[in-house]
Short mmCIF file of C-alpha atoms in Angstrom, two decimals:
data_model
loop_
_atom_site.label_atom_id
_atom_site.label_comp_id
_atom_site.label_asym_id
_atom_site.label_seq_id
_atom_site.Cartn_x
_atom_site.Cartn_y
_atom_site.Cartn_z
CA UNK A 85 -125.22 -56.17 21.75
CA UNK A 86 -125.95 -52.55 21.89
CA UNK A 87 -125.50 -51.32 25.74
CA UNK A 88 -123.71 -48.45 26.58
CA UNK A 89 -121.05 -47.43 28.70
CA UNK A 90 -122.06 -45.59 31.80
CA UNK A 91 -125.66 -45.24 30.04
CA UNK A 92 -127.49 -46.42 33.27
CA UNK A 93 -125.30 -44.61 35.94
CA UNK A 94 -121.50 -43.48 36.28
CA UNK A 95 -118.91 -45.03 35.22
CA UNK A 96 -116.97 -47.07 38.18
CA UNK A 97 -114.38 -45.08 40.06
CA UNK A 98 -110.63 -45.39 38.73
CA UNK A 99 -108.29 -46.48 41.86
CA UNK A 100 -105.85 -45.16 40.28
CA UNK A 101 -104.61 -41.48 41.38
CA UNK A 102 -104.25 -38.68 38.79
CA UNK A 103 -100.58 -37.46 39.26
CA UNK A 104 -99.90 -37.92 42.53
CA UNK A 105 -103.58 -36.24 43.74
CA UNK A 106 -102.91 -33.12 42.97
CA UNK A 107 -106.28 -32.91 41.07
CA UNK A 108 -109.64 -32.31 43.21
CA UNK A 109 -111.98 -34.51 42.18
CA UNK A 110 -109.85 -37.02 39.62
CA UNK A 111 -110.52 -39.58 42.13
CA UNK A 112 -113.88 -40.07 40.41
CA UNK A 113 -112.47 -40.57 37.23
CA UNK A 114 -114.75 -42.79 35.24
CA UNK A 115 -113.20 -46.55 34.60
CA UNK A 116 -114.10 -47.65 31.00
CA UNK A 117 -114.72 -51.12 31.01
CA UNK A 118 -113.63 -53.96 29.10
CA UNK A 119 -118.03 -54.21 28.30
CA UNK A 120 -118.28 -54.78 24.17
CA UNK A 121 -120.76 -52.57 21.97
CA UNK A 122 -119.76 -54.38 19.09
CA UNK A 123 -118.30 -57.48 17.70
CA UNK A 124 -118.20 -57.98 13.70
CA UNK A 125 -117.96 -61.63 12.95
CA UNK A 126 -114.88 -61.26 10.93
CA UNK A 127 -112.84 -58.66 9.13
CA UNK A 128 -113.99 -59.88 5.55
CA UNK A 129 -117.68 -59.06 6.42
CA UNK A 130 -116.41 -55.56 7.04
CA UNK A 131 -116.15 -52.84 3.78
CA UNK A 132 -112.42 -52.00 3.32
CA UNK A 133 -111.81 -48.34 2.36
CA UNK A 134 -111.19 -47.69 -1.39
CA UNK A 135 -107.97 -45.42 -0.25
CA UNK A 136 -105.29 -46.13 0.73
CA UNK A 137 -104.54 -49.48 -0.06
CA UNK A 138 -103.04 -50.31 3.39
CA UNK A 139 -101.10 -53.70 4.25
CA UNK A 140 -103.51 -55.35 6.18
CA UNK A 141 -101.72 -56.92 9.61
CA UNK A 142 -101.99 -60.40 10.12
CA UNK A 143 -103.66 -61.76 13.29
CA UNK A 144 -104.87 -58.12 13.67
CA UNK A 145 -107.40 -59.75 15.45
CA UNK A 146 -109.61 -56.93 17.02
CA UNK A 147 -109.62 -53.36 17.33
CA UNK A 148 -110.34 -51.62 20.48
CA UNK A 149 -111.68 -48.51 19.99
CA UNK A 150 -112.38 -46.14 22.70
CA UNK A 151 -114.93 -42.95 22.33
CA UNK A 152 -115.23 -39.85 24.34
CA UNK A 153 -118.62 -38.24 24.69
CA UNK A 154 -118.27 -35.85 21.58
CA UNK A 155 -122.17 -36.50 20.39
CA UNK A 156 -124.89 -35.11 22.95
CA UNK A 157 -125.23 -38.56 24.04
CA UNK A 158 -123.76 -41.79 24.45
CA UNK A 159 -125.97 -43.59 21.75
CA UNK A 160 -125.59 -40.39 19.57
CA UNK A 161 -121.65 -40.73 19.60
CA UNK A 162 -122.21 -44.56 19.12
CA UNK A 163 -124.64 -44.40 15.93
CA UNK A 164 -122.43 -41.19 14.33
CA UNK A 165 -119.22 -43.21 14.43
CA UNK A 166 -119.61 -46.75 14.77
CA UNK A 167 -119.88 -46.96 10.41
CA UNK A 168 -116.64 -44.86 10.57
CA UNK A 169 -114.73 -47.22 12.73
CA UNK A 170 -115.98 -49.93 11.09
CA UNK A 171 -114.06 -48.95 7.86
CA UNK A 172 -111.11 -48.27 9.68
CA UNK A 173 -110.45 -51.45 11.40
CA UNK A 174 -111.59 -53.11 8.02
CA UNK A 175 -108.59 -51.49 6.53
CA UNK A 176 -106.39 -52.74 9.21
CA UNK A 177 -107.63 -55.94 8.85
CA UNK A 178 -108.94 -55.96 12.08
CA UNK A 179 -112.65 -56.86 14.09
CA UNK A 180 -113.70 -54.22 15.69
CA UNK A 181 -115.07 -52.86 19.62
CA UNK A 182 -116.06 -49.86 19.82
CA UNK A 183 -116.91 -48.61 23.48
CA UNK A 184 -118.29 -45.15 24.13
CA UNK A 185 -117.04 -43.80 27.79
CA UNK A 186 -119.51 -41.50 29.67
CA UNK A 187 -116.59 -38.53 30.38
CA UNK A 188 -113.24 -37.48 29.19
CA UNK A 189 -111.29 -38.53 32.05
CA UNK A 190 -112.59 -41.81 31.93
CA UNK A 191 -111.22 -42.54 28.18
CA UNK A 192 -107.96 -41.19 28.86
CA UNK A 193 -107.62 -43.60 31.85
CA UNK A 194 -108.40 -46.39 29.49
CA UNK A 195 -105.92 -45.29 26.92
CA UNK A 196 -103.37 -44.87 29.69
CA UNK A 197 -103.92 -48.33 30.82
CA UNK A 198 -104.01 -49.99 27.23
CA UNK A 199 -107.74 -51.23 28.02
CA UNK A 200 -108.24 -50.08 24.64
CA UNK A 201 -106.00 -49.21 21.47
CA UNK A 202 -107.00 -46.18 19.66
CA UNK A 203 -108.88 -43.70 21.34
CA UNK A 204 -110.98 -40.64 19.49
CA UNK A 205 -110.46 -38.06 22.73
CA UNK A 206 -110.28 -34.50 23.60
CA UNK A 207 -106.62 -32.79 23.65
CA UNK A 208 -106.26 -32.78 27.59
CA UNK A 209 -107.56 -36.39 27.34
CA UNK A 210 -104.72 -37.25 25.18
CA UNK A 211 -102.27 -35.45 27.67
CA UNK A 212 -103.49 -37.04 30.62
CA UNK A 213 -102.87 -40.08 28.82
CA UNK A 214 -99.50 -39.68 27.47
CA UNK A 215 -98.36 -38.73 30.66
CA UNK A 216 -99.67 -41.48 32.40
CA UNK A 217 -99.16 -44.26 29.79
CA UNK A 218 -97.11 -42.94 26.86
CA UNK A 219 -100.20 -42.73 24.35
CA UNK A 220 -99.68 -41.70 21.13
CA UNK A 221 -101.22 -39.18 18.77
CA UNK A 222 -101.42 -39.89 15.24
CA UNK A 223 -104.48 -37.63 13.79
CA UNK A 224 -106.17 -34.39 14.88
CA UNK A 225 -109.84 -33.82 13.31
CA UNK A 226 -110.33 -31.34 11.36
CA UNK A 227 -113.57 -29.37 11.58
CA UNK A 228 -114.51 -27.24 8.51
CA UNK A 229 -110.68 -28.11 7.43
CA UNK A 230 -109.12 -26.43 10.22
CA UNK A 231 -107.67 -28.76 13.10
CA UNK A 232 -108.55 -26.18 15.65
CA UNK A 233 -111.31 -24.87 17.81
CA UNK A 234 -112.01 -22.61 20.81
CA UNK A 235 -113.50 -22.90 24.19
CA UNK A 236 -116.28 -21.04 25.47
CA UNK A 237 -118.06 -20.16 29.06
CA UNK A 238 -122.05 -19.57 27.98
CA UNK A 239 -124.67 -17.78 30.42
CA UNK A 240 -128.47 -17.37 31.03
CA UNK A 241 -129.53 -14.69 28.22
CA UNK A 242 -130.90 -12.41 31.07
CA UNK A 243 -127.94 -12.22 32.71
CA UNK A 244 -126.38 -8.51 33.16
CA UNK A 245 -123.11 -8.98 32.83
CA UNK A 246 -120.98 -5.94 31.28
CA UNK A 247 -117.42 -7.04 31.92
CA UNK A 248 -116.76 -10.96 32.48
CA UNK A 249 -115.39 -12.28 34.73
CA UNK A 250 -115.54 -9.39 36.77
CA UNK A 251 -119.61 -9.00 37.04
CA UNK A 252 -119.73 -12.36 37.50
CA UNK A 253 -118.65 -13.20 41.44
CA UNK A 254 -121.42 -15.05 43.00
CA UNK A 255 -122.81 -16.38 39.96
CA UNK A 256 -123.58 -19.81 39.84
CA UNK A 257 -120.89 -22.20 37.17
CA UNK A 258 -121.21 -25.60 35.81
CA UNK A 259 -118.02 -26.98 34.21
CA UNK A 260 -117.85 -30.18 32.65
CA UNK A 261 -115.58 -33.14 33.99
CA UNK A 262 -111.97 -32.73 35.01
CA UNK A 263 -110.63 -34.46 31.92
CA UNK A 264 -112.51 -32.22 29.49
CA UNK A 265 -110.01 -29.69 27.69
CA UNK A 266 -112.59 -26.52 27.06
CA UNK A 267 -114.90 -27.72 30.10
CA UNK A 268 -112.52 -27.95 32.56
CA UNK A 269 -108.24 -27.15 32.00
CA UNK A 270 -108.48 -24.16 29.81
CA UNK A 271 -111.43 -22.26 31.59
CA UNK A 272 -109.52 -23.44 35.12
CA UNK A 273 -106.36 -21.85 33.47
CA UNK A 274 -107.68 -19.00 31.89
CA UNK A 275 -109.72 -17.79 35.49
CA UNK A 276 -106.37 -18.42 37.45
CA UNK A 277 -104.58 -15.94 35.68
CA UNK A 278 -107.49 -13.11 36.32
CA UNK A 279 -106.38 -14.18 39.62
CA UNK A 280 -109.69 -16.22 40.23
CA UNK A 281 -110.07 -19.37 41.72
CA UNK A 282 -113.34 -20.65 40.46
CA UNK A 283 -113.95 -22.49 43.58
CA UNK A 284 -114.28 -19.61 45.27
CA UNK A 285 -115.09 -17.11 43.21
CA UNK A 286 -118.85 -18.46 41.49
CA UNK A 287 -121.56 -18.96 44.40
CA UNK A 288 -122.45 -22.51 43.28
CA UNK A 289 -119.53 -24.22 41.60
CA UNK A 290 -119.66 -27.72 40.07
CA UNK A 291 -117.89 -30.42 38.08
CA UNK A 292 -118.85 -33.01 35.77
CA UNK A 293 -121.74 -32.31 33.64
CA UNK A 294 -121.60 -33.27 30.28
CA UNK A 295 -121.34 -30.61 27.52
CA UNK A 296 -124.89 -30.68 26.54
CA UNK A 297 -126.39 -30.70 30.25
CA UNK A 298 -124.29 -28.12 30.81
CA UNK A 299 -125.76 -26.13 27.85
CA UNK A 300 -129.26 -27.14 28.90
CA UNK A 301 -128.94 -25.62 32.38
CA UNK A 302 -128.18 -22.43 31.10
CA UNK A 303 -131.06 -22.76 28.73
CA UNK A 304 -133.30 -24.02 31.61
CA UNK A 305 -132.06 -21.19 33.74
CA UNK A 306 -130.78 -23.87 35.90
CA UNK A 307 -127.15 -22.44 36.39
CA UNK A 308 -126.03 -18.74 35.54
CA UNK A 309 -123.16 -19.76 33.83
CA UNK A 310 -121.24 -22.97 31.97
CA UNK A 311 -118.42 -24.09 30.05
CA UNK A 312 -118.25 -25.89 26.73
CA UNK A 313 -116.99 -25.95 23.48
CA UNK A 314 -118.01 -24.05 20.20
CA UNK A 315 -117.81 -26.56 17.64
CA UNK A 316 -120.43 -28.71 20.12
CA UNK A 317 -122.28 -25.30 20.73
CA UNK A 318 -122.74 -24.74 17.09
CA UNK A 319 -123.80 -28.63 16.10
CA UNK A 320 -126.56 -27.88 19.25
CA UNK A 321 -127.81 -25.22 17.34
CA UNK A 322 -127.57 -26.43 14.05
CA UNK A 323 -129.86 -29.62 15.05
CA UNK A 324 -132.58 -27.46 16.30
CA UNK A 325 -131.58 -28.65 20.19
CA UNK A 326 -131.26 -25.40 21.70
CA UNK A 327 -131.74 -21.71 19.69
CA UNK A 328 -129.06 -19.54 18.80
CA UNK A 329 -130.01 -16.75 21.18
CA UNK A 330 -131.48 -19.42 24.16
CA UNK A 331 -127.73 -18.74 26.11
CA UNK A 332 -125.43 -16.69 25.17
CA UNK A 333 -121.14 -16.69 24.64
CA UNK A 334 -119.66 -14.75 27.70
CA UNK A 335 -115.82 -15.89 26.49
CA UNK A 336 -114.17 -17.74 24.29
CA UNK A 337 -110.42 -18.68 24.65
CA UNK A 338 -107.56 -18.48 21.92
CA UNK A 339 -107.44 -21.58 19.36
CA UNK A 340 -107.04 -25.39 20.75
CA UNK A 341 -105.40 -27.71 18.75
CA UNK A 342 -108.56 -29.87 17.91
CA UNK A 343 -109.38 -33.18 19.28
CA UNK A 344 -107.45 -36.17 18.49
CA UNK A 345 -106.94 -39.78 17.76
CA UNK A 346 -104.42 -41.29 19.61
CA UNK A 347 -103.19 -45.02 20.23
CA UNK A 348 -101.22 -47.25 23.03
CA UNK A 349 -97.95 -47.21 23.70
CA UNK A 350 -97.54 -50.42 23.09
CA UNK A 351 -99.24 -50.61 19.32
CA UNK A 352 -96.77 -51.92 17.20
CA UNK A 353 -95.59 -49.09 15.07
CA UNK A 354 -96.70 -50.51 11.40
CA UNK A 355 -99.89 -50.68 12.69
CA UNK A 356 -99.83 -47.10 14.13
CA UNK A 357 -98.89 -46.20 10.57
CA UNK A 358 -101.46 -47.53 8.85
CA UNK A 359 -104.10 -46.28 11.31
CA UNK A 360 -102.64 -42.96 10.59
CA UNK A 361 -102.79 -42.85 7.22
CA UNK A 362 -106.47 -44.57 6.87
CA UNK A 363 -107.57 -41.53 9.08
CA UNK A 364 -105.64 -39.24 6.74
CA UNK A 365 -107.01 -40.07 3.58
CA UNK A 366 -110.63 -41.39 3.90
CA UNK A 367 -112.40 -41.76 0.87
CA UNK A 368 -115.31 -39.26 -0.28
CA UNK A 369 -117.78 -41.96 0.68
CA UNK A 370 -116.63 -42.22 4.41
CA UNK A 371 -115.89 -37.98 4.87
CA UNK A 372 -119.41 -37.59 4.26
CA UNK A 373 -120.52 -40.04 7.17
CA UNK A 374 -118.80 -37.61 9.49
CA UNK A 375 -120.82 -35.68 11.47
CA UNK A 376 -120.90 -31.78 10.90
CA UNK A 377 -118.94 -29.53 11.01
CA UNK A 378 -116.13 -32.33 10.84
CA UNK A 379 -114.40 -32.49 8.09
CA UNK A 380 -111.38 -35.09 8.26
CA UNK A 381 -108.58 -35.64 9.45
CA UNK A 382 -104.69 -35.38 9.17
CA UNK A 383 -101.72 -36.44 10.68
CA UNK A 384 -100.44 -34.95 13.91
CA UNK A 385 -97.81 -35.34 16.42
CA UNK A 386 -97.41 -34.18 20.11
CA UNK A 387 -96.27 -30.46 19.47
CA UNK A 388 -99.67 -28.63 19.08
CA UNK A 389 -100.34 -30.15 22.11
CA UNK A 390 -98.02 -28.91 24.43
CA UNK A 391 -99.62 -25.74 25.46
CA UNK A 392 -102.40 -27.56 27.10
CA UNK A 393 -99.32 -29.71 28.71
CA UNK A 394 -97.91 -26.36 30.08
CA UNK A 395 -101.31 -25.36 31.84
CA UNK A 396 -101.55 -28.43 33.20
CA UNK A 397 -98.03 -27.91 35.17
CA UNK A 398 -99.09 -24.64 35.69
CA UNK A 399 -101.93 -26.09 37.88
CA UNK A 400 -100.68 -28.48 39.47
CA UNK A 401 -101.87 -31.25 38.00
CA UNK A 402 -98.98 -32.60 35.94
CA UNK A 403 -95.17 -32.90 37.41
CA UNK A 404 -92.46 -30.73 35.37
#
């Protein structure tokens, strides 16, 4: 079976509330469903990683895993990590499901809710869901050895715009969904304390584009202005998708902790361990199935994390 989540439409509605509904717009959270991409027939058909040697559970049985849209599309994400995972759960011991969601929000609702077990999300993902549900973190990813990266608002290359965000009032902006980290809470967070409310401010303002439509309509001249991040930017331009110069980088924000692999709250904690350290110490073999510019990963805990926590109180969205 190789279907897609959300690949034929959105993703159905979560009826749960985001923190009390302070959010606009969470009520469309996207629901990741219980709908399986892939089923191994057992763990011994699966390659187990050379390093480390890792206790493997007993009556693992199977491995949810749970993807956010990182890849340009679903079935990119799908065919980039699906060989990855499958290692991993090997080493656990484990089958293994790997479902790719259609937006951020929608996989941190599904970690939240222990629809899945590990989840490979965005950092304000992982908040939302350790607030909700208690998720865990266990590894950031490193991209070009470094576990951090920046978010960005791109424009139309024609665009006049000598001081940002100043020159831009009126401006059309596309941000990506509400449970995106550098489409949606740092951008929100960073305008708010230029004293903008984006809402307002922009002449057209919209939510919930993925990353790479919201690239292509600044390409396509279809929006003045969008949000994104660089690493996702950079592996655009490095696949020939869009040209360097075809929009151009209006801000970028201070360093994010990167994205991050995090697990239930209610994963038994040996388990959690060896997930950790199977992430940590991939063989040569598997690092070079990783998609560029990712480079590994290591072990984490919440800490790095708490900045994006704090902007989140700071608008409104998490309770103190």
């Amino acid at each position: 079976m190789t279907g897609k989540l959300g690949a034929h439409g959105p993703m159905p509605r979560c009826a749960h509330d985001m923190e009390s509904g302070k959010m606009k717009n969470m009520e469309k959270i996207g629901h990741l469903t219980r709908r399986k991409l892939l089923h191994v027939a057992g763990a011994s058909s699966l390659v187990a990683l050379a390093a480390p040697a890792i206790v493997r559970a007993q009556g693992a049985g199977t491995l949810r895993v749970g993807l956010g849209p990182q890849q340009p599309t679903q079935e990119d994400t799908y065919r980039v990590w699906e060989p990855i995972y499958q290692r991993i759960a090997a080493a656990a011991g484990a089958e293994l499901r790997l479902d790719v969601a259609n937006d951020w929000a929608g996989i941190a609702t599904a970690l939240a809710n222990e629809q899945i077990d590990v989840a490979q999300m965005g950092p304000w993902g992982y908040v939302l869901a350790a607030a909700r549900g208690e998720a865990k973190p266990i590894n950031v990813m490193l991209v070009e050895g470094k576990p951090i990266y920046r978010a960005i608002i791109v424009a139309r290359p024609d665009l006049e715009l000598d001081s940002f965000p100043e020159d831009a009032r009126g401006m059309s902006m596309q941000m990506l969904d509400t449970g995106s980290t550098s489409g949606w809470l740092v951008p929100t967070h960073w305008l708010r304390d230029q004293g903008i409310e984006a809402q307002n401010f922009f002449g057209r303002y919209a939510e919930g584009a993925s990353a790479a439509a919201a690239q292509m309509a600044t390409v396509n001249g279809q929006v003045d202005l969008a949000t994104g991040w660089d690493t996702h930017r950079n592996t655009m331009i490095r696949n020939g998708t869009i040209e360097a110069d075809a929009n151009r980088v209006v801000w970028e924000s201070d360093p994010l902790p990167n994205e991050v692999v995090a697990v239930r709250a209610g994963m038994d904690a040996e388990m959690a361990s060896a997930l950790q350290d199977a992430f940590a110490t991939l063989d040569e073999e598997t690092r070079a199935l990783l998609p560029w510019p990712y480079t590994g990963f290591e072990p984490t805990t919440h800490e790095p994390y708490a900045v994006l926590e704090q902007m989140g109180r700071d608008l409104g969205v998490l309770r103190s």
